[in-house]
Amino acid sequence: MAGQKASMHIFETTLSDILDVERIRQDFPILQRSIRSKPLVYLDNGATTQKPRSVIDAITRYYEHENANIHRGVHFLSMVATEAYEEAREKIRRFLNAAESREIVFVRGATEAINLVAQTYGKANVRSGDEVLVSAMEHHSNIVPWQLLCEEKGAHLRVIPMNDRGQLVMSALDELLTPRTRIVAITHISNALGTVNPVKEIVELAHARGVPVLVDGAQAVGHMRVNVRDLGCDFYVLSGHKMFGPTGIGVLYAKAELLNAMPPYQGGGDMISSVTFEKTTYNEIPYKFEAGTPHIAGAIGLAAAIEYLEQIGMERITAYEQKLLQYATHVLSEFPGIRIIGEAEHKAALISFLLDGVHPHDVGTILDQEGIAVRTGHHCAQPVMERFGVPATVRASFAFYNTMHEVDILVNALSKVYEVFR
């Protein structure tokens, strides 16, 4: 115990050198509340993140002072709303280091973005007998859209395997990339294991065969610096609510030449250039893919989230979360009866685990009584659970507003789980 306290002191010193977390926590109103008379310990950031006051205020300000539809109104409010919406697009472009803002398409989230690519690029380029390549650690949203496409086209879904540590078997990738491979769709960070995949290396291998790559960045973009041009990927998708922004807004990044070549996804609204009963012509990118009135407040809120992240600094966020991961892994590994699922060399701040003799759902229920929010279940990644031979796990996923003290609260609460079940 003395040794653990000493190591905790070292971690605390290092963590406080990186971020003033206590000050940051004041920016998140929900972190001040209690759950079941206990201080909230929110460790379900893989599902969704909490929102800083600046994001909440940006959305409120829009609805109180700027609310109007965009792009076609000649009145003042419409022009103000249009400017804020397009400024948000430009802010996201800079954040991802895309080459131009027309490569940023607003969608509802990563799931819609993947479906968009499957139903447009995929339908135009995948034929009977072709192959779509995903990995064994994908969540359902990066499996099912490609299955639907393959079923429709008579194509084949092939899977990059992973090893017992939860790392992709990169030697298999070279064999799986064949002349029939039409696209690789890969997660940047596994939502069930925390594994950080070598995306740049995968892109280079795929591009050497002339195969484009879609990267699912839903779990990555709020926790690490993402540079789409450095990665070299052709598509990158993200969800706003997993990066401290609102729900219902996300982004599809795609290279301009690909977006220009892709057919539209949905019809109506801003995606139209002109319509007659004989023929419709489509708007230029990115508007060709933004049918109907978009989630204007969501885009503005997402821009506010990006501003907040940049004020802290993505490198500092990553460094802090890595230290927190090291500490959580250390203390959980020493807890009796815990089995950690996913021990990749490169991980994000996420730990999936099992408690010996107790179903994950029961663990989550008792933790909830202690004010601790974790996710239990298959995490919309049933093939991952099957790979490790488990029905479900408990997932503690961290953000930069979490603390070592909260990790200790989690560990103490796990002791109470054993008190109930043993």
Coordinates of C-alpha atoms in Angstrom, one line a residue:
M1 CA 0.0 0.0 0.0
A2 CA 2.9 2.4 0.9
G3 CA 4.4 1.7 -2.5
Q4 CA 1.1 2.4 -4.3
K5 CA 0.8 5.7 -2.4
A6 CA 4.3 6.6 -3.4
S7 CA 3.7 5.8 -7.1
M8 CA 0.3 7.7 -6.9
H9 CA 2.2 10.7 -5.6
I10 CA 4.6 10.5 -8.6
F11 CA 1.6 10.3 -11.0
E12 CA -0.2 13.2 -9.3
T13 CA 2.9 15.4 -9.6
T14 CA 3.2 14.5 -13.3
L15 CA -0.5 15.0 -14.0
S16 CA -0.7 18.4 -12.4
D17 CA 2.3 19.4 -14.4
I18 CA 0.4 18.6 -17.6
L19 CA -3.1 20.0 -16.9
D20 CA -4.9 22.0 -14.2
V21 CA -7.7 19.5 -14.1
E22 CA -9.5 20.9 -11.1
R23 CA -9.9 24.2 -13.0
I24 CA -11.0 22.4 -16.2
R25 CA -13.6 20.5 -14.3
Q26 CA -15.3 23.8 -13.4
D27 CA -16.0 24.3 -17.1
F28 CA -18.3 21.2 -17.1
P29 CA -21.5 21.9 -15.2
I30 CA -22.6 18.3 -15.1
L31 CA -19.5 17.3 -13.3
Q32 CA -20.6 19.4 -10.3
R33 CA -23.7 17.3 -9.7
S34 CA -24.3 14.2 -7.5
I35 CA -25.8 10.9 -8.5
R36 CA -27.5 8.9 -5.9
S37 CA -26.1 11.3 -3.2
K38 CA -22.5 10.5 -4.5
P39 CA -20.3 12.8 -6.5
L40 CA -20.6 11.9 -10.2
V41 CA -17.7 9.9 -11.5
Y42 CA -18.2 9.9 -15.2
L43 CA -16.2 7.1 -16.9
D44 CA -18.4 6.5 -20.0
N45 CA -16.7 8.9 -22.4
G46 CA -16.5 6.2 -25.1
A47 CA -20.3 6.4 -25.3
T48 CA -20.5 10.2 -25.2
T49 CA -18.5 13.0 -23.6
Q50 CA -19.7 15.8 -21.3
K51 CA -20.1 19.3 -22.7
P52 CA -18.2 22.4 -21.5
R53 CA -20.0 25.6 -20.7
S54 CA -18.7 27.3 -23.8
V55 CA -20.4 24.6 -26.0
I56 CA -23.7 24.9 -24.1
D57 CA -23.5 28.7 -24.3
A58 CA -22.8 28.7 -28.1
I59 CA -25.9 26.6 -28.7
T60 CA -28.0 28.7 -26.5
R61 CA -26.7 31.9 -28.1
Y62 CA -27.6 30.6 -31.5
Y63 CA -31.2 29.9 -30.6
E64 CA -31.6 33.1 -28.6
H65 CA -30.0 35.5 -31.0
E66 CA -29.1 34.0 -34.4
N67 CA -31.7 31.3 -35.2
A68 CA -32.6 31.3 -39.0
N69 CA -32.2 28.9 -41.9
I70 CA -29.1 29.3 -44.0
H71 CA -27.7 29.8 -47.4
R72 CA -30.7 31.2 -49.2
G73 CA -32.2 33.9 -46.9
V74 CA -31.4 37.6 -47.7
H75 CA -32.4 38.8 -44.3
F76 CA -29.9 39.6 -41.5
L77 CA -30.5 36.6 -39.3
S78 CA -30.1 34.2 -42.2
M79 CA -26.8 35.8 -43.2
V80 CA -25.5 35.7 -39.6
A81 CA -26.5 32.0 -39.2
T82 CA -24.9 31.2 -42.6
E83 CA -21.7 32.8 -41.6
A84 CA -21.6 31.0 -38.3
Y85 CA -22.3 27.6 -40.0
E86 CA -19.6 28.1 -42.6
E87 CA -17.1 29.4 -40.1
A88 CA -17.7 26.1 -38.2
R89 CA -16.8 24.2 -41.4
E90 CA -13.6 26.1 -41.8
K91 CA -12.7 25.6 -38.1
I92 CA -13.1 21.8 -38.5
R93 CA -11.0 21.9 -41.7
R94 CA -8.2 23.5 -39.8
F95 CA -8.6 21.1 -36.9
L96 CA -8.3 18.1 -39.2
N97 CA -5.8 19.9 -41.5
A98 CA -7.9 19.1 -44.5
A99 CA -6.8 20.9 -47.7
E100 CA -10.0 22.9 -48.2
S101 CA -13.3 23.4 -46.5
R102 CA -15.4 21.8 -49.2
E103 CA -13.9 18.5 -48.1
I104 CA -15.8 18.8 -44.9
V105 CA -19.4 17.4 -45.1
F106 CA -21.7 17.8 -42.1
V107 CA -23.6 14.7 -41.2
R108 CA -25.4 13.4 -38.1
G109 CA -22.5 11.4 -36.9
A110 CA -19.8 8.8 -37.8
T111 CA -22.5 6.2 -38.5
E112 CA -24.2 8.3 -41.1
A113 CA -20.9 9.2 -42.6
I114 CA -19.9 5.6 -43.1
N115 CA -23.3 4.8 -44.6
L116 CA -22.9 7.7 -46.9
V117 CA -19.6 6.5 -48.2
A118 CA -20.9 2.9 -48.5
Q119 CA -24.0 3.9 -50.4
T120 CA -22.3 6.4 -52.7
Y121 CA -18.6 5.6 -53.3
G122 CA -19.3 1.9 -52.5
K123 CA -22.2 1.5 -54.9
A124 CA -20.3 3.2 -57.6
N125 CA -17.1 1.2 -57.3
V126 CA -17.9 -2.2 -55.8
R127 CA -19.0 -5.0 -58.1
S128 CA -19.8 -8.7 -57.8
G129 CA -16.8 -10.6 -56.6
D130 CA -15.1 -7.6 -55.2
E131 CA -13.9 -7.3 -51.6
V132 CA -14.3 -4.8 -48.8
L133 CA -11.7 -5.0 -46.0
V134 CA -12.5 -4.2 -42.4
S135 CA -10.8 -5.3 -39.2
A136 CA -11.8 -7.7 -36.4
M137 CA -12.1 -4.8 -33.9
E138 CA -14.7 -2.7 -35.7
H139 CA -17.9 -1.7 -34.0
H140 CA -21.2 -2.5 -35.7
S141 CA -21.4 0.9 -37.5
N142 CA -18.2 0.1 -39.5
I143 CA -19.4 -3.5 -40.3
V144 CA -23.1 -3.4 -41.1
P145 CA -23.0 -0.7 -43.8
W146 CA -20.4 -2.7 -45.7
Q147 CA -22.3 -5.9 -45.2
L148 CA -25.4 -4.3 -46.7
L149 CA -23.3 -3.1 -49.6
C150 CA -21.7 -6.5 -50.1
E151 CA -25.0 -8.3 -50.0
E152 CA -26.4 -6.0 -52.6
K153 CA -23.5 -6.2 -54.9
G154 CA -22.5 -9.8 -54.4
A155 CA -19.2 -8.7 -52.9
H156 CA -17.2 -10.2 -50.0
L157 CA -16.4 -8.7 -46.6
R158 CA -13.0 -9.7 -45.5
V159 CA -11.6 -9.2 -42.0
I160 CA -8.1 -8.3 -40.8
P161 CA -7.5 -10.5 -37.7
M162 CA -6.2 -9.4 -34.3
N163 CA -4.1 -11.1 -31.7
D164 CA -4.8 -11.9 -28.1
R165 CA -3.5 -8.5 -27.0
G166 CA -6.1 -6.8 -29.3
Q167 CA -3.6 -5.7 -31.9
L168 CA -4.1 -6.1 -35.6
V169 CA -2.1 -8.8 -37.3
M170 CA -0.4 -6.5 -39.8
S171 CA 1.3 -9.4 -41.6
A172 CA -2.2 -10.6 -42.6
L173 CA -3.1 -7.2 -44.2
D174 CA -0.7 -7.7 -47.0
E175 CA -2.3 -11.0 -48.0
L176 CA -5.8 -9.6 -47.6
L177 CA -5.2 -6.7 -49.9
T178 CA -5.9 -8.3 -53.3
P179 CA -6.7 -7.0 -56.8
R180 CA -10.4 -7.3 -55.9
T181 CA -10.1 -5.1 -52.8
R182 CA -12.1 -1.9 -53.4
I183 CA -11.9 -0.1 -50.0
V184 CA -10.4 -0.6 -46.5
A185 CA -12.6 0.7 -43.6
I186 CA -10.7 0.7 -40.3
T187 CA -11.2 2.2 -36.9
H188 CA -8.6 4.6 -35.6
I189 CA -9.2 3.6 -32.0
S190 CA -11.2 0.5 -30.9
N191 CA -14.2 1.5 -28.8
A192 CA -14.1 -1.9 -27.0
L193 CA -10.4 -2.3 -26.5
G194 CA -8.8 1.1 -26.7
T195 CA -6.3 -0.1 -29.3
V196 CA -4.8 2.7 -31.4
N197 CA -4.3 1.3 -34.9
P198 CA -1.3 2.1 -37.1
V199 CA -3.5 4.0 -39.5
K200 CA -0.8 5.7 -41.5
E201 CA 1.0 2.4 -42.1
I202 CA -2.4 0.8 -43.2
V203 CA -3.0 3.7 -45.6
E204 CA 0.4 3.3 -47.1
L205 CA 0.0 -0.4 -47.7
A206 CA -3.5 0.1 -49.2
H207 CA -2.5 2.9 -51.4
A208 CA 0.4 0.9 -52.7
R209 CA -2.3 -1.4 -54.1
G210 CA -4.4 1.5 -55.3
V211 CA -7.0 0.9 -52.6
P212 CA -8.7 3.9 -50.8
V213 CA -9.0 3.9 -47.0
L214 CA -11.8 5.1 -44.7
V215 CA -10.9 5.8 -41.1
D216 CA -13.5 5.8 -38.3
G217 CA -12.2 8.4 -36.0
A218 CA -15.1 8.5 -33.6
Q219 CA -13.0 7.5 -30.6
A220 CA -9.9 9.3 -31.6
V221 CA -10.5 12.9 -32.6
G222 CA -11.3 14.2 -29.2
H223 CA -8.3 12.6 -27.6
M224 CA -5.4 13.0 -30.0
R225 CA -4.2 15.3 -32.7
V226 CA -5.6 14.1 -36.1
N227 CA -4.0 15.3 -39.3
V228 CA -5.8 13.8 -42.3
R229 CA -3.2 14.8 -44.8
D230 CA -0.4 13.3 -42.7
L231 CA -2.4 10.1 -42.3
G232 CA -3.1 10.2 -46.1
C233 CA -6.5 8.7 -45.6
D234 CA -9.2 9.2 -48.2
F235 CA -12.2 9.4 -45.8
Y236 CA -12.2 10.3 -42.1
V237 CA -15.4 10.2 -40.1
L238 CA -16.2 11.6 -36.6
S239 CA -19.1 12.2 -34.2
G240 CA -19.4 15.6 -32.5
H241 CA -20.8 14.2 -29.2
K242 CA -17.7 12.1 -28.6
M243 CA -15.5 15.2 -28.8
F244 CA -17.3 17.3 -26.3
G245 CA -19.8 18.8 -28.8
P246 CA -23.5 18.2 -29.3
T247 CA -25.3 15.1 -30.4
G248 CA -26.7 14.7 -33.9
I249 CA -23.7 16.4 -35.6
G250 CA -20.7 14.8 -37.2
V251 CA -18.3 15.1 -40.1
L252 CA -17.3 13.2 -43.2
Y253 CA -13.9 14.4 -44.4
A254 CA -13.2 13.2 -47.9
K255 CA -10.7 14.2 -50.6
A256 CA -12.4 16.7 -53.0
E257 CA -11.8 14.6 -56.1
L258 CA -13.6 11.7 -54.4
L259 CA -16.6 13.8 -53.3
N260 CA -16.8 15.3 -56.8
A261 CA -17.0 11.8 -58.3
M262 CA -19.5 10.4 -55.8
P263 CA -23.2 10.4 -56.6
P264 CA -25.4 12.2 -54.0
Y265 CA -26.7 10.4 -51.0
Q266 CA -30.1 12.0 -50.3
G267 CA -32.2 14.3 -52.3
G268 CA -33.7 17.7 -51.4
G269 CA -32.7 21.1 -49.9
D270 CA -29.2 22.4 -50.4
M271 CA -28.0 19.5 -52.5
I272 CA -30.0 20.8 -55.4
S273 CA -28.7 23.2 -58.1
S274 CA -31.8 23.1 -60.3
V275 CA -34.9 20.9 -60.7
T276 CA -37.3 20.2 -63.5
F277 CA -39.6 17.3 -63.8
E278 CA -37.3 16.1 -66.5
K279 CA -33.9 16.5 -64.8
T280 CA -32.2 17.6 -61.6
T281 CA -28.7 18.9 -61.4
Y282 CA -26.8 18.9 -58.1
N283 CA -25.0 21.5 -56.1
E284 CA -21.3 21.7 -55.7
I285 CA -19.5 19.9 -52.9
P286 CA -19.9 19.8 -49.9
Y287 CA -23.5 20.9 -50.3
K288 CA -24.3 18.0 -52.7
F289 CA -24.2 15.8 -49.6
E290 CA -26.1 18.1 -47.2
A291 CA -29.7 17.5 -48.1
G292 CA -32.4 19.3 -46.1
T293 CA -32.0 21.9 -43.4
P294 CA -28.8 20.9 -41.6
H295 CA -28.1 20.8 -37.9
I296 CA -27.0 24.4 -37.8
A297 CA -26.8 24.7 -34.0
G298 CA -25.0 21.4 -33.9
A299 CA -22.3 22.6 -36.3
I300 CA -21.9 25.8 -34.2
G301 CA -21.7 23.8 -31.0
L302 CA -19.1 21.5 -32.6
A303 CA -17.0 24.5 -33.6
A304 CA -17.2 25.7 -29.9
A305 CA -16.0 22.3 -28.8
I306 CA -13.0 22.4 -31.1
E307 CA -12.2 25.9 -29.8
Y308 CA -12.2 24.5 -26.3
L309 CA -10.0 21.5 -27.2
E310 CA -7.5 23.8 -28.9
Q311 CA -7.4 26.1 -26.0
I312 CA -6.3 23.2 -23.8
G313 CA -4.1 21.7 -26.5
M314 CA -4.5 18.3 -28.1
E315 CA -0.9 17.2 -27.2
R316 CA -1.5 18.1 -23.5
I317 CA -4.8 16.2 -23.6
T318 CA -3.2 13.1 -25.0
A319 CA -0.3 13.3 -22.5
Y320 CA -2.6 13.7 -19.6
E321 CA -4.9 10.8 -20.6
Q322 CA -2.0 8.5 -21.2
K323 CA -0.7 9.1 -17.6
L324 CA -4.3 8.5 -16.4
L325 CA -4.4 5.3 -18.4
Q326 CA -1.1 4.1 -16.9
Y327 CA -2.3 4.7 -13.4
A328 CA -5.7 3.1 -14.0
T329 CA -4.1 0.1 -15.6
H330 CA -1.6 -0.2 -12.7
V331 CA -4.2 -0.2 -9.9
L332 CA -6.8 -2.3 -11.8
S333 CA -4.2 -4.9 -12.7
E334 CA -3.4 -5.3 -9.0
F335 CA -7.1 -5.7 -8.1
P336 CA -7.9 -9.4 -7.4
G337 CA -10.0 -11.2 -10.0
I338 CA -9.8 -8.6 -12.7
R339 CA -9.1 -9.6 -16.3
I340 CA -8.3 -6.7 -18.7
I341 CA -9.5 -7.3 -22.3
G342 CA -7.2 -5.5 -24.7
E343 CA -3.6 -4.9 -23.8
A344 CA -2.2 -3.4 -27.0
E345 CA 1.1 -1.6 -26.9
H346 CA -0.6 1.6 -28.1
K347 CA -3.9 2.3 -26.3
A348 CA -6.2 5.2 -25.7
A349 CA -7.4 5.9 -22.2
L350 CA -10.0 3.1 -22.1
I351 CA -10.0 -0.1 -20.1
S352 CA -12.4 -3.0 -20.7
F353 CA -12.4 -5.6 -18.0
L354 CA -14.1 -8.5 -16.4
L355 CA -14.5 -9.1 -12.6
D356 CA -14.2 -12.8 -11.8
G357 CA -17.6 -14.4 -11.0
V358 CA -19.7 -11.3 -11.5
H359 CA -21.6 -10.4 -14.7
P360 CA -20.6 -7.0 -16.2
H361 CA -24.2 -5.8 -15.9
D362 CA -24.2 -6.5 -12.2
V363 CA -20.9 -4.7 -11.8
G364 CA -22.3 -1.6 -13.7
T365 CA -25.4 -1.6 -11.6
I366 CA -23.5 -1.6 -8.3
L367 CA -21.1 1.0 -9.6
D368 CA -24.1 3.2 -10.5
Q369 CA -25.2 3.0 -6.9
E370 CA -21.8 4.6 -6.1
G371 CA -22.3 7.4 -8.5
I372 CA -20.0 5.9 -11.1
A373 CA -21.0 5.8 -14.8
V374 CA -19.3 3.0 -16.8
R375 CA -20.6 1.1 -19.9
T376 CA -21.3 -2.6 -19.7
G377 CA -22.3 -4.9 -22.5
H378 CA -20.8 -5.7 -25.9
H379 CA -20.2 -2.0 -26.8
C380 CA -21.8 -2.5 -30.2
A381 CA -18.8 -4.7 -31.1
Q382 CA -20.1 -8.2 -30.8
P383 CA -17.4 -9.7 -33.0
V384 CA -14.8 -8.3 -30.6
M385 CA -16.5 -10.1 -27.7
E386 CA -16.7 -13.3 -29.7
R387 CA -13.0 -13.0 -30.5
F388 CA -12.1 -12.9 -26.8
G389 CA -14.8 -15.5 -25.8
V390 CA -16.7 -13.2 -23.5
P391 CA -20.4 -12.0 -23.7
A392 CA -19.6 -8.5 -22.4
T393 CA -17.2 -6.4 -20.5
V394 CA -17.2 -3.4 -18.1
R395 CA -15.7 -0.4 -19.9
A396 CA -14.1 2.5 -18.1
S397 CA -13.3 5.2 -20.7
F398 CA -11.6 8.4 -19.6
A399 CA -11.4 12.0 -20.7
F400 CA -9.1 14.8 -19.7
Y401 CA -11.5 15.9 -16.9
N402 CA -11.1 12.6 -15.1
T403 CA -8.7 12.3 -12.2
M404 CA -6.6 9.7 -10.4
H405 CA -8.9 10.2 -7.4
E406 CA -11.8 9.0 -9.5
V407 CA -9.8 5.9 -10.5
D408 CA -9.4 5.2 -6.8
I409 CA -13.2 5.6 -6.3
L410 CA -13.7 3.1 -9.0
V411 CA -11.4 0.6 -7.4
N412 CA -13.0 1.0 -4.0
A413 CA -16.4 0.5 -5.6
L414 CA -15.2 -2.7 -7.2
S415 CA -14.4 -4.0 -3.7
K416 CA -18.1 -3.3 -2.8
V417 CA -19.1 -5.4 -5.8
Y418 CA -17.2 -8.3 -4.3
E419 CA -18.9 -7.7 -0.9
V420 CA -22.2 -8.2 -2.6
F421 CA -21.4 -11.2 -4.7
R422 CA -19.1 -13.2 -2.4

